[in-house]
Amino acid sequence: MQASAGAIQLSTFDLAMATILVLVAGLVSLALRLQLEKRLALAALRTVVQLLLIGYVLKAVFGWGSLLAVSILAAVMIVAASRAAVQRSNRSIPGVTWLAFGTLVIVGLVTTLTVTTLVISVTPWYQPRYFIPLLGMVLGNSLTGISLCLDTLLETLAERRAEVEMELSLGATRWEAARTPLREAVRRGMIPIINAMMVVGIVSLPGMMTGQILAGADPLAAVKYQVVIMFMIAAATSLGCIGTALLVYRRLFNEKHQLRAELIVRREN
Amino acid sequence: MTSSTPQTSTPVLRLRGVAVAAAGRSLLRAIELNLGVGERVALRGPSGCGKTTLLRTINGLIDPEAGEIELAGKCPSDMKYPCYRRRTILVEQRPVLRAGTVRDNLLRPFLYKTATDTFSADHAIEILALLGLNDHYLDQEASSLSQGEQQRVCLARALLLTPQVLLLDEPTSALDEDAVQAVERIVTEETEHRGLAALIVTHNREQSDRWCHRTLHLEPHLVTRQFGLKNEAGDASHPPQSAFSRNKPLESGEREETS
């Protein structure tokens, strides 16, 4: 799929022209007194700086192509993803970032490796040109699912604590008492990816596919990749949600089949 | 204290030096209690002193801060906690029912792994009837019932499970007079005929006098005092009886109920 020959290379001048688009957004903000100009400018600046930085990092890592470099980059990505996954929920429990980290390490590596080794069959399996972008997509999507799942689960257990404890008090095991909240949380976490799979190609073209097409790839080749990506994301999201839900369950229900609701704290936003 | 226990058989529920806390705050300390087979004991004390927390602790939903709780000579960790809880059913003051019909709610505990017998609709109808709820209630949505009806459904759900100990947290707080009598009668019958032991939180002294064999007074942070029922009724000329003295309230209780 080396189609970059067909791609039009952008010059610095081209990028400067694109800035006009952000300026339009800034003018709207000024005209309507949305007071978003400063934040917009900052956001635009961050976009350029962060992407440039990652561009250089990727270029360097692709250049080295060593397992160590790939591992370090992957670790940084997973840490960032686990922080992002837990920061959006309204409630929290101690050690929740570690819990998300553990889930993302396993789910991210398993799904990405499945794709690089069994589906695309790249050699070596950690070839950064494939491994890093794929891992990025897995993490980016499963963190959304994990975040929703976590939020729903903690919210349900805090709000419906009486119902869960009622079941426990009548002799339910912790699993029997937790099953309904767990199921609802996993369900909630998986809805976005299922919705996305339902409308993909009808409402919008996925970013990866768009990128490939803009870069000159044959649309059908891009579609094949996109199918693989969607399936990979679906697997990662469902496994991520289940993993997170089970780890939260293990943490909040002890071996005496008690719900330790006091561990759930409201996050200061 | 346990030496002065009048019960002939071993107590079904025994609390030794139990201290309870909620949200990290110590509420009650050094609670001693021997609950005999077929005995009804009232729990009284000021609001917020920890009566509800004590019942939750006995049910094993939270751990005691100190002390030991035994059911028929075994501590909860000896049997499995879900099995223990099933034999010490807690009926909370605020009724908690799941979405679904009354039947769904009554049936559900029989689907748990700890279930030892199967759900009998006839038995359910019988108990509901004794609580003043006719058989139409079985197929009503639980959420459509009044607070008082829900409270009685929760009690029916507990009785259907035939526990050894019933922990009742203000079981008649949302009930009219007829329903109060029905609840008192059915619990009394269960204790007398089946040997059920009941620990009943109430704020109503008249109720505890007519319904319970004795009263356990709870005071925050103090070693709890125990008086027999008659002392508690305020007859100052009598010296305090020894702890765990057992009164004979049944006659008066029955008179109250049948009158």
Short mmCIF file of C-alpha atoms in Angstrom, two decimals, chain B:
data_model
loop_
_atom_site.label_atom_id
_atom_site.label_comp_id
_atom_site.label_asym_id
_atom_site.label_seq_id
_atom_site.Cartn_x
_atom_site.Cartn_y
_atom_site.Cartn_z
CA MET B 1 -23.20 -10.99 81.50
CA THR B 2 -23.83 -14.05 79.46
CA SER B 3 -23.90 -16.17 82.57
CA SER B 4 -27.16 -14.61 83.67
CA THR B 5 -28.85 -15.50 80.41
CA PRO B 6 -32.14 -17.13 81.22
CA GLN B 7 -32.51 -18.98 77.94
CA THR B 8 -32.38 -22.68 78.36
CA SER B 9 -31.06 -23.49 74.90
CA THR B 10 -28.08 -21.85 73.28
CA PRO B 11 -28.92 -18.44 71.86
CA VAL B 12 -29.51 -18.36 68.13
CA LEU B 13 -27.79 -15.01 67.81
CA ARG B 14 -25.02 -13.88 70.12
CA LEU B 15 -23.28 -10.51 70.13
CA ARG B 16 -20.18 -10.18 72.25
CA GLY B 17 -18.57 -6.79 72.77
CA VAL B 18 -19.76 -5.58 69.41
CA ALA B 19 -18.88 -2.05 68.36
CA VAL B 20 -20.26 -0.55 65.19
CA ALA B 21 -19.26 2.39 63.05
CA ALA B 22 -20.68 4.08 60.00
CA ALA B 23 -18.60 6.19 57.61
CA GLY B 24 -15.63 5.96 59.95
CA ARG B 25 -17.60 7.28 62.94
CA SER B 26 -17.91 5.04 65.98
CA LEU B 27 -21.52 4.74 67.01
CA LEU B 28 -22.04 1.96 69.50
CA ARG B 29 -19.69 0.00 71.71
CA ALA B 30 -19.62 -3.10 73.84
CA ILE B 31 -22.98 -4.45 72.84
CA GLU B 32 -23.83 -7.74 74.48
CA LEU B 33 -26.87 -9.63 73.34
CA ASN B 34 -28.15 -13.16 73.47
CA LEU B 35 -31.16 -13.63 71.29
CA GLY B 36 -32.95 -16.85 72.09
CA VAL B 37 -34.98 -19.05 69.81
CA GLY B 38 -38.45 -17.59 69.46
CA GLU B 39 -37.50 -14.38 71.21
CA ARG B 40 -38.49 -10.87 70.16
CA VAL B 41 -36.19 -8.12 71.38
CA ALA B 42 -36.80 -4.43 70.80
CA LEU B 43 -33.93 -2.11 70.00
CA ARG B 44 -34.45 1.43 71.16
CA GLY B 45 -32.33 4.51 71.35
CA PRO B 46 -32.08 8.08 70.12
CA SER B 47 -32.09 8.79 66.40
CA GLY B 48 -28.68 8.44 64.83
CA CYS B 49 -27.31 6.35 67.68
CA GLY B 50 -26.61 3.48 65.29
CA LYS B 51 -29.59 1.15 65.46
CA THR B 52 -29.75 0.74 61.71
CA THR B 53 -25.99 0.35 61.51
CA LEU B 54 -26.17 -2.34 64.17
CA LEU B 55 -28.74 -4.29 62.15
CA ARG B 56 -26.62 -3.92 59.00
CA THR B 57 -23.62 -5.12 60.96
CA ILE B 58 -25.48 -8.14 62.30
CA ASN B 59 -26.61 -8.94 58.75
CA GLY B 60 -22.95 -8.85 57.71
CA LEU B 61 -23.29 -6.01 55.23
CA ILE B 62 -20.61 -4.17 57.18
CA ASP B 63 -17.99 -5.42 59.58
CA PRO B 64 -18.20 -4.69 63.28
CA GLU B 65 -15.45 -2.40 64.57
CA ALA B 66 -14.86 -4.86 67.35
CA GLY B 67 -16.45 -7.89 68.93
CA GLU B 68 -17.98 -11.06 67.63
CA ILE B 69 -21.28 -12.06 66.14
CA GLU B 70 -22.37 -15.67 66.14
CA LEU B 71 -25.34 -17.38 64.60
CA ALA B 72 -26.10 -20.67 66.33
CA GLY B 73 -22.54 -20.78 67.61
CA LYS B 74 -20.91 -20.08 64.25
CA CYS B 75 -19.42 -16.83 63.07
CA PRO B 76 -20.38 -15.56 59.60
CA SER B 77 -17.03 -16.42 58.07
CA ASP B 78 -17.44 -20.07 59.15
CA MET B 79 -20.43 -20.42 56.94
CA LYS B 80 -20.33 -18.40 53.77
CA TYR B 81 -21.54 -14.80 54.11
CA PRO B 82 -24.42 -15.17 51.63
CA CYS B 83 -25.62 -18.26 53.52
CA TYR B 84 -25.26 -16.42 56.81
CA ARG B 85 -27.25 -13.44 55.51
CA ARG B 86 -30.00 -15.66 54.24
CA ARG B 87 -30.53 -16.91 57.77
CA THR B 88 -30.47 -13.42 59.31
CA ILE B 89 -32.70 -11.51 56.93
CA LEU B 90 -32.71 -7.75 57.23
CA VAL B 91 -35.84 -5.77 56.45
CA GLU B 92 -34.80 -2.19 56.03
CA GLN B 93 -36.92 0.74 57.06
CA ARG B 94 -37.05 2.20 53.58
CA PRO B 95 -38.43 -0.59 51.43
CA VAL B 96 -36.18 -1.55 48.53
CA LEU B 97 -37.81 -3.42 45.69
CA ARG B 98 -36.58 -4.08 42.19
CA ALA B 99 -38.35 -3.12 39.01
CA GLY B 100 -41.00 -5.73 38.22
CA THR B 101 -44.04 -7.19 39.89
CA VAL B 102 -44.43 -8.16 43.51
CA ARG B 103 -44.14 -11.78 42.37
CA ASP B 104 -40.81 -11.04 40.64
CA ASN B 105 -39.53 -9.52 43.84
CA LEU B 106 -40.69 -12.35 46.07
CA LEU B 107 -39.35 -14.93 43.64
CA ARG B 108 -35.92 -13.44 43.09
CA PRO B 109 -34.16 -14.62 46.26
CA PHE B 110 -35.15 -18.17 45.33
CA LEU B 111 -33.00 -17.85 42.21
CA TYR B 112 -29.85 -17.15 44.19
CA LYS B 113 -27.26 -19.86 44.58
CA THR B 114 -27.88 -19.92 48.32
CA ALA B 115 -31.54 -20.87 47.85
CA THR B 116 -32.39 -24.09 49.63
CA ASP B 117 -36.02 -24.40 48.62
CA THR B 118 -38.24 -23.28 45.76
CA PHE B 119 -40.68 -20.41 45.54
CA SER B 120 -44.24 -21.27 46.37
CA ALA B 121 -46.85 -18.83 45.08
CA ASP B 122 -49.40 -20.28 47.50
CA HIS B 123 -47.18 -19.60 50.44
CA ALA B 124 -46.56 -16.08 49.14
CA ILE B 125 -50.29 -15.43 48.79
CA GLU B 126 -50.85 -16.77 52.29
CA ILE B 127 -48.24 -14.48 53.83
CA LEU B 128 -49.41 -11.46 51.85
CA ALA B 129 -52.96 -12.14 53.00
CA LEU B 130 -51.85 -12.25 56.63
CA LEU B 131 -50.27 -8.86 56.03
CA GLY B 132 -53.51 -7.48 54.64
CA LEU B 133 -52.53 -7.66 50.98
CA ASN B 134 -54.85 -9.76 48.81
CA ASP B 135 -53.70 -12.00 45.96
CA HIS B 136 -54.13 -9.26 43.34
CA TYR B 137 -50.98 -7.69 44.72
CA LEU B 138 -48.85 -10.52 43.42
CA ASP B 139 -49.03 -9.27 39.85
CA GLN B 140 -48.86 -5.57 40.56
CA GLU B 141 -45.83 -3.51 39.68
CA ALA B 142 -43.84 -3.10 42.88
CA SER B 143 -43.17 0.55 42.09
CA SER B 144 -46.90 1.31 41.93
CA LEU B 145 -47.43 0.36 45.57
CA SER B 146 -47.58 2.80 48.45
CA GLN B 147 -44.72 3.02 50.92
CA GLY B 148 -46.70 1.04 53.48
CA GLU B 149 -47.57 -1.69 50.99
CA GLN B 150 -43.95 -1.91 49.86
CA GLN B 151 -42.86 -2.21 53.48
CA ARG B 152 -45.15 -5.19 53.93
CA VAL B 153 -44.01 -6.79 50.66
CA CYS B 154 -40.43 -6.55 51.96
CA LEU B 155 -41.49 -8.25 55.17
CA ALA B 156 -43.29 -10.97 53.19
CA ARG B 157 -40.15 -11.47 51.09
CA ALA B 158 -38.14 -11.94 54.29
CA LEU B 159 -40.62 -14.34 55.88
CA LEU B 160 -40.82 -16.48 52.73
CA LEU B 161 -37.13 -17.22 53.14
CA THR B 162 -37.78 -18.69 56.61
CA PRO B 163 -34.74 -17.15 58.30
CA GLN B 164 -33.61 -18.00 61.81
CA VAL B 165 -33.27 -14.36 62.77
CA LEU B 166 -35.32 -11.48 61.45
CA LEU B 167 -33.81 -8.01 61.67
CA LEU B 168 -36.59 -5.47 61.43
CA ASP B 169 -35.78 -1.78 61.10
CA GLU B 170 -38.87 0.16 62.13
CA PRO B 171 -41.09 -2.30 60.28
CA THR B 172 -44.33 -0.44 60.95
CA SER B 173 -43.18 3.16 60.40
CA ALA B 174 -45.29 3.64 57.27
CA LEU B 175 -48.31 1.58 58.30
CA ASP B 176 -51.82 2.33 59.52
CA GLU B 177 -53.14 0.75 62.70
CA ASP B 178 -54.64 -2.35 61.08
CA ALA B 179 -51.46 -3.05 59.16
CA VAL B 180 -49.37 -2.52 62.30
CA GLN B 181 -51.44 -5.17 64.05
CA ALA B 182 -51.11 -7.53 61.09
CA VAL B 183 -47.34 -7.15 61.06
CA GLU B 184 -47.06 -7.66 64.80
CA ARG B 185 -49.32 -10.69 64.64
CA ILE B 186 -47.47 -12.46 61.84
CA VAL B 187 -44.05 -11.88 63.38
CA THR B 188 -45.37 -13.04 66.75
CA GLU B 189 -46.79 -16.19 65.17
CA GLU B 190 -43.57 -16.93 63.32
CA THR B 191 -41.56 -16.56 66.51
CA GLU B 192 -43.91 -18.72 68.53
CA HIS B 193 -44.59 -21.49 66.05
CA ARG B 194 -41.38 -21.65 64.12
CA GLY B 195 -38.90 -20.40 66.67
CA LEU B 196 -37.94 -17.37 64.61
CA ALA B 197 -35.98 -14.83 66.64
CA ALA B 198 -36.57 -11.16 65.91
CA LEU B 199 -34.61 -8.02 66.64
CA ILE B 200 -36.88 -5.04 66.13
CA VAL B 201 -35.91 -1.40 65.96
CA THR B 202 -38.75 0.79 67.12
CA HIS B 203 -39.21 4.28 68.47
CA ASN B 204 -42.56 3.42 69.94
CA ARG B 205 -42.39 2.32 73.55
CA GLU B 206 -45.96 1.06 73.56
CA GLN B 207 -45.13 -1.13 70.62
CA SER B 208 -42.02 -2.57 72.19
CA ASP B 209 -43.93 -3.16 75.43
CA ARG B 210 -46.72 -5.11 73.84
CA TRP B 211 -44.78 -6.83 71.08
CA CYS B 212 -41.36 -7.71 72.47
CA HIS B 213 -40.11 -9.82 75.33
CA ARG B 214 -37.54 -7.25 76.31
CA THR B 215 -35.86 -4.09 75.20
CA LEU B 216 -32.24 -3.35 74.49
CA HIS B 217 -31.49 0.31 75.02
CA LEU B 218 -28.76 1.71 72.88
CA GLU B 219 -26.83 4.76 73.85
CA PRO B 220 -24.08 6.17 71.74
CA HIS B 221 -20.59 5.55 73.06
CA LEU B 222 -21.74 4.14 76.36
CA VAL B 223 -21.83 0.62 77.52
CA THR B 224 -25.39 -0.30 76.83
CA ARG B 225 -27.74 -0.88 79.66
CA GLN B 226 -30.39 -3.49 79.56
CA PHE B 227 -33.60 -3.50 81.46
CA GLY B 228 -36.48 -5.79 81.46
CA LEU B 229 -39.66 -4.57 79.99
CA LYS B 230 -41.43 -3.73 83.23
CA ASN B 231 -38.59 -1.54 84.51
CA GLU B 232 -38.37 0.14 81.25
CA ALA B 233 -42.03 1.06 81.61
CA GLY B 234 -40.91 3.40 84.34
CA ASP B 235 -41.85 1.79 87.62
CA ALA B 236 -39.17 3.41 89.75
CA SER B 237 -40.03 1.56 92.91
CA HIS B 238 -38.64 -1.65 91.49
CA PRO B 239 -34.88 -2.07 91.50
CA PRO B 240 -33.37 -2.68 88.07
CA GLN B 241 -33.59 -6.30 87.20
CA SER B 242 -30.53 -8.12 86.15
CA ALA B 243 -29.56 -7.86 82.55
CA PHE B 244 -31.41 -10.15 80.20
CA SER B 245 -34.21 -10.66 82.63
CA ARG B 246 -37.03 -12.04 80.65
CA ASN B 247 -40.50 -10.73 81.08
CA LYS B 248 -43.73 -12.34 80.28
CA PRO B 249 -45.20 -9.92 77.83
CA LEU B 250 -47.13 -12.37 75.79
CA GLU B 251 -50.38 -12.08 77.68
CA SER B 252 -50.42 -8.33 77.45
CA GLY B 253 -49.19 -8.48 73.90
CA GLU B 254 -51.90 -10.82 72.82
CA ARG B 255 -54.56 -8.89 74.61
CA GLU B 256 -53.48 -5.80 72.77
CA GLU B 257 -53.62 -7.47 69.44
CA THR B 258 -56.93 -9.22 69.80
CA SER B 259 -58.76 -6.33 71.40
#
